[in-house]
XYZ file of C-alpha atoms in Angstrom:
531
model
C 90.256 134.278 11.488
C 86.873 135.317 12.429
C 84.797 137.174 9.889
C 82.447 139.891 11.053
C 79.312 139.505 9.054
C 77.579 142.555 10.621
C 76.317 144.892 7.969
C 78.443 148.096 7.628
C 75.341 150.224 8.057
C 74.406 148.584 11.378
C 78.029 148.931 12.554
C 78.004 152.630 11.878
C 74.674 153.072 13.673
C 76.087 151.167 16.619
C 79.120 153.439 16.721
C 76.875 156.594 16.526
C 74.744 155.282 19.404
C 77.880 154.869 21.597
C 79.032 158.412 21.157
C 78.471 160.897 24.080
C 75.429 163.099 23.930
C 77.537 166.333 23.695
C 79.392 164.901 20.719
C 75.999 164.029 19.034
C 74.561 167.494 19.735
C 77.769 169.134 18.512
C 77.732 167.037 15.392
C 74.181 168.040 14.826
C 74.888 171.753 15.211
C 77.930 171.299 12.916
C 75.752 169.792 10.150
C 73.125 172.418 10.592
C 75.808 175.159 10.555
C 77.524 173.832 7.472
C 74.145 173.475 5.631
C 73.076 176.950 6.801
C 76.531 178.387 5.685
C 76.256 176.804 2.287
C 72.735 177.934 1.869
C 73.508 181.490 2.916
C 76.616 181.621 0.812
C 74.623 180.263 -2.284
C 71.758 182.761 -1.471
C 74.204 185.605 -1.146
C 75.931 184.841 -4.418
C 72.693 184.490 -6.152
C 71.286 187.693 -4.684
C 74.501 189.577 -5.486
C 74.448 188.397 -9.013
C 70.809 189.404 -9.351
C 71.413 192.682 -7.869
C 74.453 193.352 -10.071
C 72.437 192.370 -13.240
C 69.485 194.528 -12.234
C 71.628 197.520 -11.548
C 73.599 197.035 -14.766
C 70.499 196.610 -16.823
C 68.906 199.646 -15.408
C 71.925 201.786 -15.882
C 72.200 200.703 -19.545
C 68.373 200.418 -20.252
C 68.550 203.203 -22.883
C 71.956 202.172 -24.318
C 70.475 200.555 -27.500
C 68.216 203.639 -28.036
C 71.111 206.014 -27.476
C 73.277 204.062 -30.297
C 70.407 204.390 -32.726
C 69.865 208.129 -31.972
C 73.625 209.032 -32.432
C 74.864 206.884 -35.156
C 73.958 206.382 -38.730
C 71.069 204.253 -39.745
C 71.795 200.484 -39.634
C 68.996 199.567 -41.997
C 67.930 200.916 -45.440
C 64.445 202.061 -46.221
C 63.823 198.665 -47.737
C 64.752 197.061 -44.521
C 68.099 195.699 -45.692
C 71.092 195.613 -43.412
C 73.716 198.094 -43.767
C 76.563 196.065 -42.812
C 79.393 198.661 -42.842
C 77.287 200.942 -40.619
C 76.620 198.094 -38.146
C 80.118 196.889 -38.055
C 81.360 200.598 -37.427
C 78.790 201.139 -34.626
C 79.463 197.786 -32.977
C 83.222 198.144 -32.994
C 82.828 201.699 -31.639
C 80.612 200.604 -28.852
C 82.443 197.397 -28.044
C 85.807 199.379 -28.035
C 84.305 201.876 -25.518
C 82.738 198.976 -23.388
C 84.308 195.517 -24.046
C 81.567 193.852 -21.944
C 78.761 194.575 -24.421
C 77.916 192.763 -27.675
C 75.815 194.396 -30.446
C 73.415 192.454 -32.646
C 70.927 193.581 -35.350
C 67.619 191.621 -35.380
C 64.756 191.635 -37.703
C 61.183 192.094 -36.634
C 60.890 188.236 -35.734
C 64.133 188.170 -33.736
C 66.309 186.552 -36.402
C 69.972 187.711 -36.312
C 70.830 189.833 -39.296
C 74.251 191.038 -38.392
C 76.978 191.558 -35.760
C 80.670 192.336 -35.509
C 81.885 189.113 -33.934
C 83.473 185.984 -35.129
C 80.680 183.956 -36.974
C 82.035 180.647 -35.399
C 81.132 181.779 -31.969
C 77.595 182.396 -32.675
C 75.443 179.370 -31.848
C 71.903 180.982 -32.273
C 70.137 182.296 -35.473
C 67.418 184.040 -33.595
C 66.415 185.546 -30.222
C 63.052 185.218 -28.599
C 61.213 188.568 -29.643
C 58.735 188.287 -26.785
C 61.394 189.004 -24.074
C 62.409 192.092 -26.220
C 58.794 193.372 -26.296
C 58.527 192.808 -22.524
C 61.599 194.948 -21.992
C 60.259 197.689 -24.329
C 56.979 197.622 -22.478
C 58.875 198.546 -19.234
C 58.900 195.281 -17.266
C 60.682 196.257 -14.118
C 60.288 193.207 -11.871
C 64.030 192.378 -11.425
C 66.633 191.855 -14.164
C 65.142 190.666 -17.480
C 67.116 188.040 -19.319
C 67.096 187.365 -22.998
C 68.664 184.693 -25.192
C 72.568 184.710 -25.487
C 73.458 184.367 -29.145
C 76.684 182.777 -28.345
C 75.296 180.027 -26.143
C 72.210 177.785 -26.486
C 72.074 177.204 -22.806
C 72.242 180.580 -21.257
C 70.663 183.899 -21.136
C 72.015 187.514 -20.548
C 70.731 190.868 -19.344
C 70.300 193.190 -22.462
C 69.266 196.522 -23.768
C 67.061 196.731 -26.876
C 65.572 199.418 -29.057
C 63.168 199.158 -32.130
C 64.297 200.180 -35.538
C 61.266 201.923 -37.275
C 60.696 202.338 -40.995
C 57.586 204.195 -41.942
C 56.262 204.052 -38.479
C 56.593 200.247 -38.371
C 59.072 198.139 -36.624
C 61.588 196.732 -39.153
C 63.915 195.148 -36.524
C 65.610 195.531 -33.209
C 69.122 196.633 -32.018
C 69.915 193.976 -29.363
C 72.786 194.793 -27.006
C 73.953 192.044 -24.614
C 75.271 193.789 -21.469
C 77.108 190.811 -19.907
C 79.407 189.230 -22.505
C 81.533 186.110 -22.407
C 84.532 188.189 -21.651
C 82.977 189.197 -18.328
C 82.289 185.593 -17.658
C 85.726 184.512 -18.434
C 87.110 187.239 -16.127
C 84.720 186.195 -13.391
C 85.943 182.489 -13.687
C 89.528 183.514 -13.520
C 88.882 185.642 -10.311
C 87.135 182.705 -8.591
C 90.504 181.114 -7.780
C 92.082 184.534 -6.752
C 93.925 185.254 -3.643
C 91.126 187.205 -2.089
C 88.659 184.450 -2.722
C 90.958 181.815 -1.185
C 91.633 183.847 1.865
C 87.920 184.550 2.272
C 87.210 180.865 1.952
C 89.904 179.866 4.544
C 88.587 182.486 6.951
C 85.068 181.125 6.491
C 86.190 177.695 7.365
C 88.263 178.873 10.264
C 85.085 180.771 11.539
C 83.093 177.486 11.226
C 85.694 175.486 13.057
C 85.870 178.036 15.787
C 82.185 177.953 16.290
C 82.038 174.311 16.193
C 84.715 174.077 18.828
C 82.958 176.500 21.018
C 79.707 174.474 20.643
C 81.518 171.259 21.588
C 83.000 172.780 24.702
C 79.783 174.479 25.568
C 77.677 171.388 25.275
C 80.292 169.336 27.176
C 80.124 171.837 29.990
C 76.311 172.028 30.015
C 75.982 168.021 30.024
C 78.401 167.571 32.732
C 75.643 167.026 35.401
C 73.863 164.721 33.078
C 76.998 162.644 32.516
C 77.629 162.472 36.329
C 73.991 161.331 36.981
C 74.351 158.792 33.997
C 77.462 157.205 35.524
C 75.824 156.911 38.974
C 72.676 155.380 37.516
C 74.829 153.000 35.258
C 77.069 151.965 38.169
C 73.896 151.229 40.401
C 72.489 149.220 37.446
C 75.578 147.037 37.172
C 76.158 146.593 40.915
C 72.378 146.353 42.097
C 70.383 145.105 39.182
C 72.883 142.367 38.424
C 72.329 140.808 41.863
C 68.501 140.632 41.157
C 69.124 139.213 37.719
C 66.471 141.849 36.232
C 67.357 142.349 32.606
C 71.033 142.718 33.368
C 74.201 140.729 32.204
C 76.636 142.048 34.700
C 78.992 144.873 33.880
C 77.818 145.729 30.430
C 79.690 148.510 28.610
C 78.323 152.066 28.849
C 76.350 152.824 25.608
C 77.967 156.259 25.431
C 74.871 158.394 24.925
C 73.777 159.546 28.319
C 70.063 159.416 27.409
C 70.223 155.962 26.144
C 72.070 154.850 29.422
C 69.431 156.520 31.473
C 66.607 155.107 29.501
C 68.032 151.502 29.951
C 68.580 152.173 33.653
C 65.116 153.534 34.267
C 63.556 150.625 32.336
C 65.474 148.124 34.670
C 64.403 150.262 37.647
C 60.895 150.127 36.454
C 61.024 146.383 36.001
C 62.472 145.986 39.539
C 59.895 148.207 41.172
C 57.089 146.475 39.303
C 58.544 143.117 40.497
C 58.824 144.346 44.016
C 55.156 145.661 43.929
C 53.976 142.364 42.609
C 55.844 140.499 45.296
C 54.527 142.868 48.077
C 50.959 142.433 46.708
C 51.443 138.598 46.633
C 52.813 138.539 50.025
C 49.959 140.800 51.415
C 47.409 138.511 49.862
C 49.130 135.362 51.324
C 49.400 137.016 54.656
C 45.642 137.916 54.592
C 44.813 134.489 53.451
C 47.081 132.972 56.129
C 45.491 134.966 58.871
C 41.998 134.205 57.579
C 42.828 130.366 57.483
C 44.464 130.296 60.778
C 41.585 132.082 62.478
C 39.120 129.863 60.682
C 40.862 126.487 60.856
C 42.201 126.783 64.296
C 38.860 127.817 65.935
C 37.349 124.202 65.914
C 40.306 122.428 67.637
C 40.775 125.213 70.098
C 37.067 125.098 70.924
C 37.168 121.318 71.337
C 40.372 121.647 73.653
C 38.613 124.411 75.657
C 35.336 122.582 75.857
C 37.020 119.250 77.187
C 39.128 121.032 79.669
C 36.170 123.179 80.903
C 34.096 119.940 81.332
C 36.807 118.329 83.354
C 37.020 121.584 85.587
C 33.252 121.987 86.008
C 32.679 118.281 86.790
C 35.919 117.771 88.587
C 34.232 116.093 91.539
C 31.534 114.230 89.558
C 33.838 112.582 86.969
C 35.662 109.353 87.695
C 39.481 108.982 87.006
C 38.780 107.145 83.779
C 36.449 109.760 82.446
C 38.933 112.501 83.287
C 41.589 110.689 81.599
C 39.352 110.167 78.579
C 38.581 113.781 78.366
C 42.125 114.867 78.795
C 43.358 112.267 76.141
C 40.857 113.872 73.629
C 42.092 117.357 74.321
C 45.688 116.221 73.975
C 45.013 114.573 70.659
C 43.283 117.756 69.504
C 46.207 119.897 70.610
C 48.578 117.675 68.722
C 46.416 117.958 65.663
C 46.428 121.751 66.201
C 50.249 121.826 66.404
C 50.517 119.813 63.206
C 48.104 122.198 61.392
C 49.993 125.254 62.585
C 53.356 123.825 61.543
C 52.077 122.825 58.054
C 50.313 126.267 57.612
C 53.517 128.138 58.254
C 55.469 125.677 56.133
C 53.237 126.045 53.080
C 53.134 129.750 53.553
C 56.897 129.961 53.564
C 57.031 127.916 50.460
C 54.552 129.991 48.605
C 56.198 133.260 49.409
C 59.385 132.231 47.629
C 61.449 132.716 50.842
C 62.647 129.109 50.597
C 65.874 128.543 48.640
C 66.262 125.300 47.006
C 69.783 123.908 47.725
C 70.403 121.172 45.406
C 72.886 118.409 45.907
C 73.588 114.795 44.874
C 72.188 112.157 47.084
C 71.069 108.603 47.038
C 67.402 108.327 46.421
C 67.165 104.648 47.349
C 68.705 105.278 50.863
C 66.410 108.237 51.442
C 63.367 106.194 50.463
C 64.323 103.240 52.852
C 64.921 105.654 55.784
C 61.607 107.424 55.288
C 59.768 104.006 54.996
C 61.332 103.003 58.234
C 59.806 105.992 59.985
C 56.370 104.850 59.005
C 56.733 101.030 59.759
C 55.362 101.372 63.303
C 52.057 103.074 62.350
C 51.690 100.888 59.366
C 52.258 97.831 61.456
C 49.551 99.037 63.873
C 47.139 99.113 60.852
C 48.430 95.857 59.399
C 49.494 97.784 56.281
C 52.429 96.514 54.262
C 55.008 99.167 52.993
C 57.437 98.052 50.387
C 60.110 99.550 48.086
C 60.689 98.196 44.598
C 63.993 99.073 42.895
C 66.668 97.013 41.283
C 68.846 99.769 39.965
C 71.353 99.920 42.677
C 72.265 103.134 44.699
C 70.446 105.679 42.469
C 72.018 109.165 42.725
C 69.698 112.065 41.904
C 70.044 115.855 42.043
C 67.744 117.999 44.336
C 67.139 119.537 47.646
C 67.523 116.610 49.995
C 65.406 117.971 52.984
C 62.568 119.250 50.785
C 62.228 116.009 48.759
C 62.254 114.062 51.986
C 59.241 116.055 53.024
C 57.604 115.168 49.618
C 57.969 111.358 50.459
C 56.910 111.914 54.081
C 53.711 113.628 53.013
C 52.918 111.091 50.195
C 53.395 108.069 52.517
C 51.392 109.702 55.352
C 48.692 110.510 52.929
C 48.625 106.868 51.683
C 48.525 105.537 55.225
C 45.481 107.621 56.154
C 43.640 106.513 53.036
C 44.528 102.800 53.061
C 42.378 100.455 55.040
C 43.557 97.767 57.387
C 45.247 94.927 55.571
C 46.238 97.135 52.505
C 49.588 97.776 51.088
C 51.682 100.739 49.963
C 54.328 100.352 47.337
C 57.225 102.978 46.548
C 58.639 102.054 43.139
C 61.693 103.500 41.404
C 62.117 102.998 37.644
C 65.174 104.107 35.624
C 64.761 106.129 32.516
C 67.375 108.030 30.247
C 67.977 110.959 32.371
C 65.778 110.497 35.440
C 64.178 108.071 37.860
C 60.419 107.728 37.851
C 59.020 107.652 41.329
C 55.645 106.191 42.102
C 53.977 106.029 45.448
C 50.938 103.615 45.178
C 48.291 102.598 47.735
C 45.454 100.217 47.697
C 43.091 102.599 49.488
C 39.670 104.238 48.837
C 40.941 105.975 45.739
C 39.784 109.402 44.364
C 36.819 110.263 42.175
C 37.355 111.535 38.723
C 35.877 114.941 39.571
C 38.090 115.370 42.578
C 41.369 114.677 40.879
C 42.036 118.408 39.585
C 41.506 119.698 43.409
C 43.454 117.291 45.496
C 46.560 119.517 45.506
C 44.524 122.515 46.612
C 44.946 123.805 50.035
C 42.614 122.380 52.736
C 41.109 119.902 50.279
C 40.478 116.340 51.517
C 39.330 113.476 49.286
C 35.710 112.514 49.631
C 34.684 116.144 49.143
C 35.280 117.122 52.765
C 37.176 120.355 53.290
C 39.705 120.528 56.099
C 37.237 122.285 58.450
C 35.148 119.283 58.312
C 37.961 117.061 59.249
C 38.809 119.357 62.104
C 35.302 118.911 63.508
C 35.641 115.099 63.476
C 36.181 113.300 66.722
C 39.594 111.872 67.450
C 38.030 108.473 67.089
C 37.075 109.183 63.488
C 38.509 107.082 60.672
C 41.968 107.779 59.346
C 40.438 109.126 56.079
C 38.953 112.010 57.882
C 41.992 112.961 60.079
C 44.309 115.293 58.280
C 45.292 118.901 57.809
C 44.463 118.979 54.128
C 47.834 120.664 53.521
C 50.167 117.736 52.913
C 49.638 117.350 49.179
C 49.605 121.076 48.719
C 53.146 121.137 50.228
C 54.071 118.248 48.031
C 53.145 120.049 44.840
C 54.750 123.383 45.899
C 58.156 121.629 46.680
C 58.079 119.845 43.295
C 57.219 123.133 41.523
C 60.289 124.794 43.117
C 62.239 121.882 41.554
C 60.381 122.335 38.247
C 59.082 118.701 38.464
C 55.554 117.768 37.314
C 53.517 115.334 39.336
C 50.713 113.171 38.066
C 47.809 111.364 39.885
C 46.316 108.130 38.645
C 43.236 106.921 40.578
C 39.639 105.715 40.516
C 37.240 105.005 43.351
C 38.077 101.820 45.401
C 41.105 101.284 43.220
C 43.735 103.063 45.191
C 45.796 106.074 44.094
C 49.191 106.425 42.464
C 51.313 109.541 42.653
C 54.086 109.675 39.868
C 56.797 112.228 39.243
C 60.428 111.985 37.813
C 63.675 112.968 39.642
C 66.654 114.060 37.462
C 69.688 111.705 37.719
C 72.822 113.399 38.915
C 74.848 112.297 35.795
C 72.100 113.661 33.449
C 72.280 117.068 35.384
C 75.902 117.280 34.767
C 77.078 116.914 38.412
C 79.798 114.575 39.793
C 78.430 111.342 41.264
C 80.189 111.597 44.503
C 77.530 113.603 46.423
C 76.339 112.913 49.881
C 73.909 110.148 50.702
C 71.069 110.551 53.153
């Protein structure tokens, strides 16, 4: 059984990302609505409690003073507590208003007496500073004093000073919100009215949330339609180009995420197309420039020889006419070769050439190409041989393009090998490829020229192609060539992702080495076509 090790947090985030946008917006509104409702209810409860306490305290502000004015003294002239008088007053007041509690304090706030159960009293003193603030008329909201029956709470109160000989001997301290009121409020918190109100509030929130969901769903309908179209276009079109797409991927759910991904892919595609257009335009301009430059010399030569024949038609002998026409013909042939190779290289560089790989016999291909060059090699007394003892080697690649590679390499070797030289094409087996080497005994290449021999129009010896074009047809083979053969070789091998290396030194010949993958190593059946 497979175990999913993805962290739970990441899973939850992934699920949230896949939700539709209107669900996310509705959820956000619901969270904000719930938080707002809780805050409003809490604020309303707090404000209502503060308002109730302030009103109660203001209505009963003179209660303590009234009790002292209309009842017997609670303290003797010596400042002693008159317990019976206090008990009588407290019981009378608490019988009239059960929500109040009466305490007698000394001048320092210590509790001297009360009419309550002593076990329920947790404090021995009350902060007298709050009482003094009350007596000074502090009207900034309800004023809370210490609750003698609880160490952790405060209550609204009324207080009045007890004077003996014009000095304050103590205070009558009346708590206006007793524990009885609190217990009654706690009991009412679970009442029918509170429950009904709570259910109505939740129903109202649910109705608002449902309305928000339906509203957002309706508002985002055009966005969802646009997202579906963009996503379908992404899966159908971008998958064909292979730009950042893995086929029919699942919709992320969130319309903005889907649009963002689609637009990112569209941006990549547009940028890629712009780069391709710029590259093609650059190559087009380069091609036009090269053609106009490189074709001018052979065309001028052809035109010159033909004009010479026409102008001196009656003055030239038959042999001279034939000589001039032969030269014009050879220039026209070289011109044709140059045009053909220019367009071939341009086509390869614009990536319009598709590499169609197949399994074929490399040995048979080499032998067929060597046979094509036997006649020109024999005329120059150059020996061409193939060295390979590995049987019918099967490799994987584009047969026609690789045939062009061998044709160009052998042709290049023929042009740079003097009479009586030799050219060897050797094939060496390795683990997953065959190492190909085309070696000649020609003039070789200088060390400083090695990095440039695969450049377009470069000819060994430092002569650009334009120089070779200006040479006469009777020039040496080293100077006759388009300067494009090796550039075509390198581009074809680049399309196959195959590197090529050159080993050479002056007067020691040149060796071109590159590997070709074996069909078995490439994972293909060894029953491919031969050449």
